[in-house]
Amino acid sequence: MDLKLQIKPEKLPRHIAIIMDGNGRWAKKHGKPRVFGHRNGVKAVRETTEAAAELGIDFLTLYAFSTENWNRPRLEVDTLMKLLVETLHKEVNTLMKNDIKLQAIGNINKLPRPTHKALLAGIERTKNNKRMTLILALNYSAKWDIVQATQKIAKACKEGLINETDINDQVFAQALSTGNIPDPELLIRTSGEARLSNFLLWQLAYAELYFTPTFWPDFRKQQLYEAIVDYQQRERRFGKISEQLVP
Ligand code: IPE
Ligand code: IPE
Ligand code: MG
């Protein structure tokens, strides 16, 4: 049976987060340099975004560059940053056409100027779009996020805007870079690696984790449907027992 038809619209996750991994190994498999894998990853981004919007997902977060990724060879980092500029310039029209709003999380001020500029331009141009929000995690690290949230809260305390006893998990969640965005119900990681690599540690506290051996450049609509069908078969108990759950 068609996988897409197996998806129950009433049980869709509102927010899906994806660790797009395996570009380098995909390129190696094809006897090409690593950056060839990154270039081919763009197609997967386009298809996944389109599929998520068509299904009616509200938020899609893509881990595109981690704080740790600066430690890669200079040529690879430079190419990735240029590819981002190129892709943002090209794809913003598609986002407009599909009514998708672009946002970013991460320490984006530290991105190279052209990348930062292209990103801000994309965010500005798509800011009134309503169908879905596409969030790019760029120069992102969950530990950075938690630290910057803590600094924000400490400052608010110092300025007398809040009391330390008012700090609870809502206040903390609000101070994270994901502020008003609901936590992802589903996390997908491609390429067979089963780790979080410093991604959304707080926000993924109760997410369903889905690992697939598919390398990111091979990820298409069908692979997204597979992940969602798998997610919908899971029982999310949040600490309760099965019998307590309303069907
Ligand atoms: C993910 O693919 C893309 C980024 C981290 C930017 P990788 O480049 O990590 O590919 P592998 O894991 O080396 O195969
Ligand atoms: C995580 O992938 C970061 C992104 C997908 C952007 P990596 O390939 O950098 O993760 P590690 O280093 O293998 O954990
Ligand atoms: Mg990797």
PDB file of C-alpha atoms and ligand atoms in Angstrom:
ATOM      1  CA  MET A   1       0.000   0.000   0.000  1.00  0.00           C
ATOM      2  CA  ASP A   2       1.117   3.540  -0.760  1.00  0.00           C
ATOM      3  CA  LEU A   3       3.038   4.725   2.303  1.00  0.00           C
ATOM      4  CA  LYS A   4       1.584   8.221   2.141  1.00  0.00           C
ATOM      5  CA  LEU A   5      -1.923   6.792   2.442  1.00  0.00           C
ATOM      6  CA  GLN A   6      -0.904   4.979   5.626  1.00  0.00           C
ATOM      7  CA  ILE A   7      -0.227   8.297   7.367  1.00  0.00           C
ATOM      8  CA  LYS A   8      -3.011   9.263   9.761  1.00  0.00           C
ATOM      9  CA  PRO A   9      -3.598  13.031   9.477  1.00  0.00           C
ATOM     10  CA  GLU A  10      -4.942  13.216  13.055  1.00  0.00           C
ATOM     11  CA  LYS A  11      -1.700  11.764  14.458  1.00  0.00           C
ATOM     12  CA  LEU A  12       0.793  13.904  12.574  1.00  0.00           C
ATOM     13  CA  PRO A  13       3.712  15.334  14.515  1.00  0.00           C
ATOM     14  CA  ARG A  14       3.534  19.141  14.615  1.00  0.00           C
ATOM     15  CA  HIS A  15       7.294  19.453  14.557  1.00  0.00           C
ATOM     16  CA  ILE A  16       9.878  17.184  12.914  1.00  0.00           C
ATOM     17  CA  ALA A  17      13.609  17.713  13.443  1.00  0.00           C
ATOM     18  CA  ILE A  18      16.210  16.114  11.181  1.00  0.00           C
ATOM     19  CA  ILE A  19      19.943  15.537  11.587  1.00  0.00           C
ATOM     20  CA  MET A  20      20.938  15.471   7.919  1.00  0.00           C
ATOM     21  CA  ASP A  21      23.938  13.147   8.024  1.00  0.00           C
ATOM     22  CA  GLY A  22      25.969  11.054   5.585  1.00  0.00           C
ATOM     23  CA  ASN A  23      26.775  13.470   2.755  1.00  0.00           C
ATOM     24  CA  GLY A  24      30.494  12.676   2.939  1.00  0.00           C
ATOM     25  CA  ARG A  25      30.032   8.899   2.913  1.00  0.00           C
ATOM     26  CA  TRP A  26      27.498   9.175   0.079  1.00  0.00           C
ATOM     27  CA  ALA A  27      30.087  11.060  -2.005  1.00  0.00           C
ATOM     28  CA  LYS A  28      32.787   8.526  -1.162  1.00  0.00           C
ATOM     29  CA  LYS A  29      30.502   5.709  -2.265  1.00  0.00           C
ATOM     30  CA  HIS A  30      30.207   7.463  -5.633  1.00  0.00           C
ATOM     31  CA  GLY A  31      33.967   8.039  -5.831  1.00  0.00           C
ATOM     32  CA  LYS A  32      33.566  11.799  -5.516  1.00  0.00           C
ATOM     33  CA  PRO A  33      34.919  14.479  -3.116  1.00  0.00           C
ATOM     34  CA  ARG A  34      32.888  15.140   0.060  1.00  0.00           C
ATOM     35  CA  VAL A  35      31.525  18.461  -1.199  1.00  0.00           C
ATOM     36  CA  PHE A  36      29.756  16.578  -4.014  1.00  0.00           C
ATOM     37  CA  GLY A  37      27.706  14.950  -1.255  1.00  0.00           C
ATOM     38  CA  HIS A  38      26.774  18.333   0.213  1.00  0.00           C
ATOM     39  CA  ARG A  39      25.655  19.585  -3.203  1.00  0.00           C
ATOM     40  CA  ASN A  40      23.442  16.525  -3.625  1.00  0.00           C
ATOM     41  CA  GLY A  41      22.047  17.015  -0.141  1.00  0.00           C
ATOM     42  CA  VAL A  42      20.249  20.146  -1.350  1.00  0.00           C
ATOM     43  CA  LYS A  43      17.817  18.058  -3.396  1.00  0.00           C
ATOM     44  CA  ALA A  44      16.925  16.067  -0.282  1.00  0.00           C
ATOM     45  CA  VAL A  45      16.294  19.319   1.594  1.00  0.00           C
ATOM     46  CA  ARG A  46      13.960  20.532  -1.150  1.00  0.00           C
ATOM     47  CA  GLU A  47      12.011  17.261  -1.340  1.00  0.00           C
ATOM     48  CA  THR A  48      11.712  16.845   2.426  1.00  0.00           C
ATOM     49  CA  THR A  49      10.532  20.424   2.888  1.00  0.00           C
ATOM     50  CA  GLU A  50       7.954  20.027   0.144  1.00  0.00           C
ATOM     51  CA  ALA A  51       6.723  16.695   1.517  1.00  0.00           C
ATOM     52  CA  ALA A  52       6.425  18.052   5.057  1.00  0.00           C
ATOM     53  CA  ALA A  53       4.465  21.097   3.867  1.00  0.00           C
ATOM     54  CA  GLU A  54       2.151  18.947   1.739  1.00  0.00           C
ATOM     55  CA  LEU A  55       1.391  16.716   4.721  1.00  0.00           C
ATOM     56  CA  GLY A  56       0.550  19.691   6.925  1.00  0.00           C
ATOM     57  CA  ILE A  57       3.523  19.582   9.309  1.00  0.00           C
ATOM     58  CA  ASP A  58       3.784  22.952  11.092  1.00  0.00           C
ATOM     59  CA  PHE A  59       7.535  23.048  11.854  1.00  0.00           C
ATOM     60  CA  LEU A  60      10.503  21.367  10.199  1.00  0.00           C
ATOM     61  CA  THR A  61      13.945  21.876  11.734  1.00  0.00           C
ATOM     62  CA  LEU A  62      17.037  20.863   9.777  1.00  0.00           C
ATOM     63  CA  TYR A  63      20.466  20.562  11.392  1.00  0.00           C
ATOM     64  CA  ALA A  64      22.651  22.053   8.685  1.00  0.00           C
ATOM     65  CA  PHE A  65      25.859  23.067  10.486  1.00  0.00           C
ATOM     66  CA  SER A  66      26.957  22.432  14.044  1.00  0.00           C
ATOM     67  CA  THR A  67      29.352  24.492  16.125  1.00  0.00           C
ATOM     68  CA  GLU A  68      31.690  21.485  15.969  1.00  0.00           C
ATOM     69  CA  ASN A  69      31.619  21.475  12.155  1.00  0.00           C
ATOM     70  CA  TRP A  70      34.038  24.463  12.133  1.00  0.00           C
ATOM     71  CA  ASN A  71      36.700  21.881  12.943  1.00  0.00           C
ATOM     72  CA  ARG A  72      36.426  20.322   9.471  1.00  0.00           C
ATOM     73  CA  PRO A  73      39.015  21.039   6.766  1.00  0.00           C
ATOM     74  CA  ARG A  74      38.913  24.681   5.701  1.00  0.00           C
ATOM     75  CA  LEU A  75      37.960  23.883   2.110  1.00  0.00           C
ATOM     76  CA  GLU A  76      34.916  21.882   3.213  1.00  0.00           C
ATOM     77  CA  VAL A  77      33.727  24.616   5.608  1.00  0.00           C
ATOM     78  CA  ASP A  78      34.174  27.320   2.956  1.00  0.00           C
ATOM     79  CA  THR A  79      32.300  25.264   0.373  1.00  0.00           C
ATOM     80  CA  LEU A  80      29.456  24.588   2.794  1.00  0.00           C
ATOM     81  CA  MET A  81      29.122  28.290   3.596  1.00  0.00           C
ATOM     82  CA  LYS A  82      29.100  29.194  -0.114  1.00  0.00           C
ATOM     83  CA  LEU A  83      26.606  26.451  -0.857  1.00  0.00           C
ATOM     84  CA  LEU A  84      24.339  27.903   1.812  1.00  0.00           C
ATOM     85  CA  VAL A  85      24.416  31.338   0.181  1.00  0.00           C
ATOM     86  CA  GLU A  86      23.746  29.842  -3.246  1.00  0.00           C
ATOM     87  CA  THR A  87      20.909  27.652  -1.963  1.00  0.00           C
ATOM     88  CA  LEU A  88      19.289  30.446   0.023  1.00  0.00           C
ATOM     89  CA  HIS A  89      19.332  32.735  -3.013  1.00  0.00           C
ATOM     90  CA  LYS A  90      17.857  30.047  -5.228  1.00  0.00           C
ATOM     91  CA  GLU A  91      15.330  28.498  -2.892  1.00  0.00           C
ATOM     92  CA  VAL A  92      13.699  31.563  -1.362  1.00  0.00           C
ATOM     93  CA  ASN A  93      11.446  31.824  -4.419  1.00  0.00           C
ATOM     94  CA  THR A  94      10.311  28.240  -3.848  1.00  0.00           C
ATOM     95  CA  LEU A  95       9.630  29.058  -0.199  1.00  0.00           C
ATOM     96  CA  MET A  96       7.531  32.045  -1.291  1.00  0.00           C
ATOM     97  CA  LYS A  97       5.622  29.904  -3.780  1.00  0.00           C
ATOM     98  CA  ASN A  98       4.938  27.265  -1.129  1.00  0.00           C
ATOM     99  CA  ASP A  99       4.062  29.803   1.591  1.00  0.00           C
ATOM    100  CA  ILE A 100       6.889  28.604   3.870  1.00  0.00           C
ATOM    101  CA  LYS A 101       8.464  30.821   6.504  1.00  0.00           C
ATOM    102  CA  LEU A 102      12.222  30.556   7.049  1.00  0.00           C
ATOM    103  CA  GLN A 103      13.758  30.844  10.504  1.00  0.00           C
ATOM    104  CA  ALA A 104      17.149  30.033  11.985  1.00  0.00           C
ATOM    105  CA  ILE A 105      18.458  28.822  15.324  1.00  0.00           C
ATOM    106  CA  GLY A 106      22.086  28.926  16.423  1.00  0.00           C
ATOM    107  CA  ASN A 107      24.802  31.490  16.893  1.00  0.00           C
ATOM    108  CA  ILE A 108      24.153  32.955  13.454  1.00  0.00           C
ATOM    109  CA  ASN A 109      26.014  36.228  14.110  1.00  0.00           C
ATOM    110  CA  LYS A 110      29.234  34.235  13.886  1.00  0.00           C
ATOM    111  CA  LEU A 111      28.516  32.958  10.366  1.00  0.00           C
ATOM    112  CA  PRO A 112      30.595  34.452   7.518  1.00  0.00           C
ATOM    113  CA  ARG A 113      29.065  37.754   6.404  1.00  0.00           C
ATOM    114  CA  PRO A 114      27.650  36.612   3.033  1.00  0.00           C
ATOM    115  CA  THR A 115      25.984  33.566   4.634  1.00  0.00           C
ATOM    116  CA  HIS A 116      24.573  35.649   7.472  1.00  0.00           C
ATOM    117  CA  LYS A 117      23.290  38.244   5.000  1.00  0.00           C
ATOM    118  CA  ALA A 118      21.629  35.682   2.719  1.00  0.00           C
ATOM    119  CA  LEU A 119      20.021  34.035   5.735  1.00  0.00           C
ATOM    120  CA  LEU A 120      18.609  37.287   7.136  1.00  0.00           C
ATOM    121  CA  ALA A 121      17.313  38.259   3.682  1.00  0.00           C
ATOM    122  CA  GLY A 122      15.524  34.902   3.374  1.00  0.00           C
ATOM    123  CA  ILE A 123      14.025  35.227   6.849  1.00  0.00           C
ATOM    124  CA  GLU A 124      12.835  38.774   6.125  1.00  0.00           C
ATOM    125  CA  ARG A 125      11.324  37.923   2.745  1.00  0.00           C
ATOM    126  CA  THR A 126       9.380  34.910   4.003  1.00  0.00           C
ATOM    127  CA  LYS A 127       8.321  36.320   7.378  1.00  0.00           C
ATOM    128  CA  ASN A 128       4.604  36.575   6.548  1.00  0.00           C
ATOM    129  CA  ASN A 129       4.300  33.057   5.106  1.00  0.00           C
ATOM    130  CA  LYS A 130       1.899  30.806   6.975  1.00  0.00           C
ATOM    131  CA  ARG A 131       1.782  27.217   5.729  1.00  0.00           C
ATOM    132  CA  MET A 132       4.886  25.851   7.480  1.00  0.00           C
ATOM    133  CA  THR A 133       7.984  27.120   9.284  1.00  0.00           C
ATOM    134  CA  LEU A 134      11.342  25.802   8.102  1.00  0.00           C
ATOM    135  CA  ILE A 135      14.006  26.268  10.762  1.00  0.00           C
ATOM    136  CA  LEU A 136      17.666  25.943   9.821  1.00  0.00           C
ATOM    137  CA  ALA A 137      20.009  25.085  12.672  1.00  0.00           C
ATOM    138  CA  LEU A 138      23.204  26.883  11.711  1.00  0.00           C
ATOM    139  CA  ASN A 139      26.285  27.186  13.862  1.00  0.00           C
ATOM    140  CA  TYR A 140      24.018  25.445  16.341  1.00  0.00           C
ATOM    141  CA  SER A 141      24.954  23.578  19.495  1.00  0.00           C
ATOM    142  CA  ALA A 142      22.484  22.532  22.167  1.00  0.00           C
ATOM    143  CA  LYS A 143      24.984  23.348  24.902  1.00  0.00           C
ATOM    144  CA  TRP A 144      25.420  26.833  23.438  1.00  0.00           C
ATOM    145  CA  ASP A 145      21.610  27.171  23.396  1.00  0.00           C
ATOM    146  CA  ILE A 146      21.300  26.164  27.047  1.00  0.00           C
ATOM    147  CA  VAL A 147      24.096  28.510  28.069  1.00  0.00           C
ATOM    148  CA  GLN A 148      22.663  31.485  26.172  1.00  0.00           C
ATOM    149  CA  ALA A 149      19.218  30.820  27.711  1.00  0.00           C
ATOM    150  CA  THR A 150      20.810  30.739  31.170  1.00  0.00           C
ATOM    151  CA  GLN A 151      22.586  34.045  30.508  1.00  0.00           C
ATOM    152  CA  LYS A 152      19.306  35.642  29.365  1.00  0.00           C
ATOM    153  CA  ILE A 153      17.499  34.465  32.498  1.00  0.00           C
ATOM    154  CA  ALA A 154      20.363  35.523  34.794  1.00  0.00           C
ATOM    155  CA  LYS A 155      20.275  39.000  33.229  1.00  0.00           C
ATOM    156  CA  ALA A 156      16.487  39.250  33.708  1.00  0.00           C
ATOM    157  CA  CYS A 157      16.955  38.265  37.377  1.00  0.00           C
ATOM    158  CA  LYS A 158      19.704  40.817  37.865  1.00  0.00           C
ATOM    159  CA  GLU A 159      17.540  43.543  36.348  1.00  0.00           C
ATOM    160  CA  GLY A 160      14.707  42.567  38.679  1.00  0.00           C
ATOM    161  CA  LEU A 161      12.402  41.505  35.807  1.00  0.00           C
ATOM    162  CA  ILE A 162      11.921  38.041  37.311  1.00  0.00           C
ATOM    163  CA  ASN A 163      12.618  36.294  40.600  1.00  0.00           C
ATOM    164  CA  GLU A 164      14.839  33.244  40.709  1.00  0.00           C
ATOM    165  CA  THR A 165      11.884  31.322  42.196  1.00  0.00           C
ATOM    166  CA  ASP A 166       9.869  32.131  39.026  1.00  0.00           C
ATOM    167  CA  ILE A 167      12.271  30.097  36.881  1.00  0.00           C
ATOM    168  CA  ASN A 168      10.528  26.925  35.758  1.00  0.00           C
ATOM    169  CA  ASP A 169      10.671  24.768  32.662  1.00  0.00           C
ATOM    170  CA  GLN A 170       8.343  27.103  30.695  1.00  0.00           C
ATOM    171  CA  VAL A 171      10.511  30.128  31.459  1.00  0.00           C
ATOM    172  CA  PHE A 172      13.592  28.168  30.485  1.00  0.00           C
ATOM    173  CA  ALA A 173      12.065  26.817  27.264  1.00  0.00           C
ATOM    174  CA  GLN A 174      11.060  30.340  26.310  1.00  0.00           C
ATOM    175  CA  ALA A 175      14.643  31.570  26.694  1.00  0.00           C
ATOM    176  CA  LEU A 176      16.006  28.888  24.361  1.00  0.00           C
ATOM    177  CA  SER A 177      16.538  29.754  20.700  1.00  0.00           C
ATOM    178  CA  THR A 178      13.380  27.772  19.926  1.00  0.00           C
ATOM    179  CA  GLY A 179      11.320  30.196  22.070  1.00  0.00           C
ATOM    180  CA  ASN A 180       7.727  29.890  20.827  1.00  0.00           C
ATOM    181  CA  ILE A 181       8.287  26.754  18.755  1.00  0.00           C
ATOM    182  CA  PRO A 182       6.763  23.541  20.170  1.00  0.00           C
ATOM    183  CA  ASP A 183       9.213  20.701  20.926  1.00  0.00           C
ATOM    184  CA  PRO A 184       9.745  18.202  18.091  1.00  0.00           C
ATOM    185  CA  GLU A 185       7.718  15.021  18.534  1.00  0.00           C
ATOM    186  CA  LEU A 186       9.911  13.198  16.013  1.00  0.00           C
ATOM    187  CA  LEU A 187      13.663  13.303  15.447  1.00  0.00           C
ATOM    188  CA  ILE A 188      15.102  11.687  12.341  1.00  0.00           C
ATOM    189  CA  ARG A 189      18.807  11.011  11.831  1.00  0.00           C
ATOM    190  CA  THR A 190      20.076   9.635   8.548  1.00  0.00           C
ATOM    191  CA  SER A 191      23.242   7.638   7.735  1.00  0.00           C
ATOM    192  CA  GLY A 192      22.976   5.017  10.474  1.00  0.00           C
ATOM    193  CA  GLU A 193      24.573   7.054  13.262  1.00  0.00           C
ATOM    194  CA  ALA A 194      22.646   6.839  16.522  1.00  0.00           C
ATOM    195  CA  ARG A 195      23.618   9.955  18.460  1.00  0.00           C
ATOM    196  CA  LEU A 196      22.364  13.508  18.922  1.00  0.00           C
ATOM    197  CA  SER A 197      25.624  15.359  18.180  1.00  0.00           C
ATOM    198  CA  ASN A 198      24.748  18.356  20.364  1.00  0.00           C
ATOM    199  CA  PHE A 199      21.338  18.956  18.754  1.00  0.00           C
ATOM    200  CA  LEU A 200      18.293  20.258  20.696  1.00  0.00           C
ATOM    201  CA  LEU A 201      19.128  18.401  23.934  1.00  0.00           C
ATOM    202  CA  TRP A 202      16.409  20.114  25.979  1.00  0.00           C
ATOM    203  CA  GLN A 203      13.783  20.174  23.219  1.00  0.00           C
ATOM    204  CA  LEU A 204      14.163  16.477  22.383  1.00  0.00           C
ATOM    205  CA  ALA A 205      13.600  15.323  25.974  1.00  0.00           C
ATOM    206  CA  TYR A 206      10.461  13.359  24.947  1.00  0.00           C
ATOM    207  CA  ALA A 207      10.895  13.058  21.180  1.00  0.00           C
ATOM    208  CA  GLU A 208      10.564   9.754  19.360  1.00  0.00           C
ATOM    209  CA  LEU A 209      13.944   8.970  17.803  1.00  0.00           C
ATOM    210  CA  TYR A 210      14.113   7.455  14.328  1.00  0.00           C
ATOM    211  CA  PHE A 211      17.384   6.298  12.801  1.00  0.00           C
ATOM    212  CA  THR A 212      17.656   5.247   9.169  1.00  0.00           C
ATOM    213  CA  PRO A 213      20.711   3.904   7.315  1.00  0.00           C
ATOM    214  CA  THR A 214      19.833   6.055   4.255  1.00  0.00           C
ATOM    215  CA  PHE A 215      22.483   8.693   3.544  1.00  0.00           C
ATOM    216  CA  TRP A 216      21.036  12.208   3.471  1.00  0.00           C
ATOM    217  CA  PRO A 217      21.474  12.799  -0.321  1.00  0.00           C
ATOM    218  CA  ASP A 218      19.252   9.722  -0.917  1.00  0.00           C
ATOM    219  CA  PHE A 219      16.499  10.900   1.449  1.00  0.00           C
ATOM    220  CA  ARG A 220      13.261  11.568  -0.423  1.00  0.00           C
ATOM    221  CA  LYS A 221       9.530  11.958   0.276  1.00  0.00           C
ATOM    222  CA  GLN A 222       9.115   8.192   0.691  1.00  0.00           C
ATOM    223  CA  GLN A 223      11.765   8.103   3.448  1.00  0.00           C
ATOM    224  CA  LEU A 224       9.951  10.874   5.290  1.00  0.00           C
ATOM    225  CA  TYR A 225       6.655   8.980   4.998  1.00  0.00           C
ATOM    226  CA  GLU A 226       8.374   5.842   6.340  1.00  0.00           C
ATOM    227  CA  ALA A 227       9.610   7.744   9.388  1.00  0.00           C
ATOM    228  CA  ILE A 228       6.162   9.215  10.057  1.00  0.00           C
ATOM    229  CA  VAL A 229       4.409   5.850   9.683  1.00  0.00           C
ATOM    230  CA  ASP A 230       6.914   4.361  12.148  1.00  0.00           C
ATOM    231  CA  TYR A 231       6.327   7.282  14.545  1.00  0.00           C
ATOM    232  CA  GLN A 232       2.565   6.811  14.389  1.00  0.00           C
ATOM    233  CA  GLN A 233       2.897   3.185  15.472  1.00  0.00           C
ATOM    234  CA  ARG A 234       4.678   4.102  18.675  1.00  0.00           C
ATOM    235  CA  GLU A 235       2.943   4.447  21.996  1.00  0.00           C
ATOM    236  CA  ARG A 236       3.880   7.739  23.633  1.00  0.00           C
ATOM    237  CA  ARG A 237       3.299   7.167  27.318  1.00  0.00           C
ATOM    238  CA  PHE A 238       4.996  10.179  28.953  1.00  0.00           C
ATOM    239  CA  GLY A 239       5.591   8.191  32.110  1.00  0.00           C
ATOM    240  CA  LYS A 240       2.081   6.720  32.326  1.00  0.00           C
ATOM    241  CA  ILE A 241       1.071   3.113  31.656  1.00  0.00           C
ATOM    242  CA  SER A 242      -0.706   1.922  28.504  1.00  0.00           C
ATOM    243  CA  GLU A 243      -4.104   1.514  30.169  1.00  0.00           C
ATOM    244  CA  GLN A 244      -4.169   5.180  31.171  1.00  0.00           C
ATOM    245  CA  LEU A 245      -3.885   6.428  27.608  1.00  0.00           C
ATOM    246  CA  VAL A 246      -6.963   7.601  25.749  1.00  0.00           C
ATOM    247  CA  PRO A 247      -7.051   5.854  22.344  1.00  0.00           C
TER     248      PRO A 247
HETATM  249  C1  IPE B   1      26.137  15.904   7.054  1.00  0.00           C
HETATM  250  O1  IPE B   1      26.926  15.008   6.335  1.00  0.00           O
HETATM  251  C2  IPE B   1      26.322  17.337   6.610  1.00  0.00           C
HETATM  252  C3  IPE B   1      26.998  18.204   7.590  1.00  0.00           C
HETATM  253  C4  IPE B   1      27.403  17.854   8.773  1.00  0.00           C
HETATM  254  C5  IPE B   1      27.220  19.566   7.168  1.00  0.00           C
HETATM  255  P1  IPE B   1      28.429  14.753   6.740  1.00  0.00           P
HETATM  256  O2  IPE B   1      29.281  15.748   6.034  1.00  0.00           O
HETATM  257  O3  IPE B   1      28.582  14.699   8.199  1.00  0.00           O
HETATM  258  O4  IPE B   1      28.680  13.309   6.112  1.00  0.00           O
HETATM  259  P2  IPE B   1      29.459  12.097   6.767  1.00  0.00           P
HETATM  260  O5  IPE B   1      28.868  11.871   8.109  1.00  0.00           O
HETATM  261  O6  IPE B   1      30.903  12.496   6.842  1.00  0.00           O
HETATM  262  O7  IPE B   1      29.224  10.965   5.841  1.00  0.00           O
HETATM  263  C1  IPE B   2      25.860  16.526  12.930  1.00  0.00           C
HETATM  264  O1  IPE B   2      26.520  15.743  11.995  1.00  0.00           O
HETATM  265  C2  IPE B   2      25.737  17.920  12.434  1.00  0.00           C
HETATM  266  C3  IPE B   2      24.911  18.111  11.250  1.00  0.00           C
HETATM  267  C4  IPE B   2      24.210  17.213  10.638  1.00  0.00           C
HETATM  268  C5  IPE B   2      24.881  19.463  10.767  1.00  0.00           C
HETATM  269  P1  IPE B   2      28.073  15.403  12.129  1.00  0.00           P
HETATM  270  O2  IPE B   2      28.389  14.471  11.030  1.00  0.00           O
HETATM  271  O3  IPE B   2      28.868  16.639  12.201  1.00  0.00           O
HETATM  272  O4  IPE B   2      28.107  14.670  13.543  1.00  0.00           O
HETATM  273  P2  IPE B   2      29.232  13.770  14.208  1.00  0.00           P
HETATM  274  O5  IPE B   2      30.455  14.579  14.297  1.00  0.00           O
HETATM  275  O6  IPE B   2      29.426  12.574  13.345  1.00  0.00           O
HETATM  276  O7  IPE B   2      28.658  13.405  15.540  1.00  0.00           O
HETATM  277 MG    MG B   3      28.423  13.202   9.569  1.00  0.00          MG
END
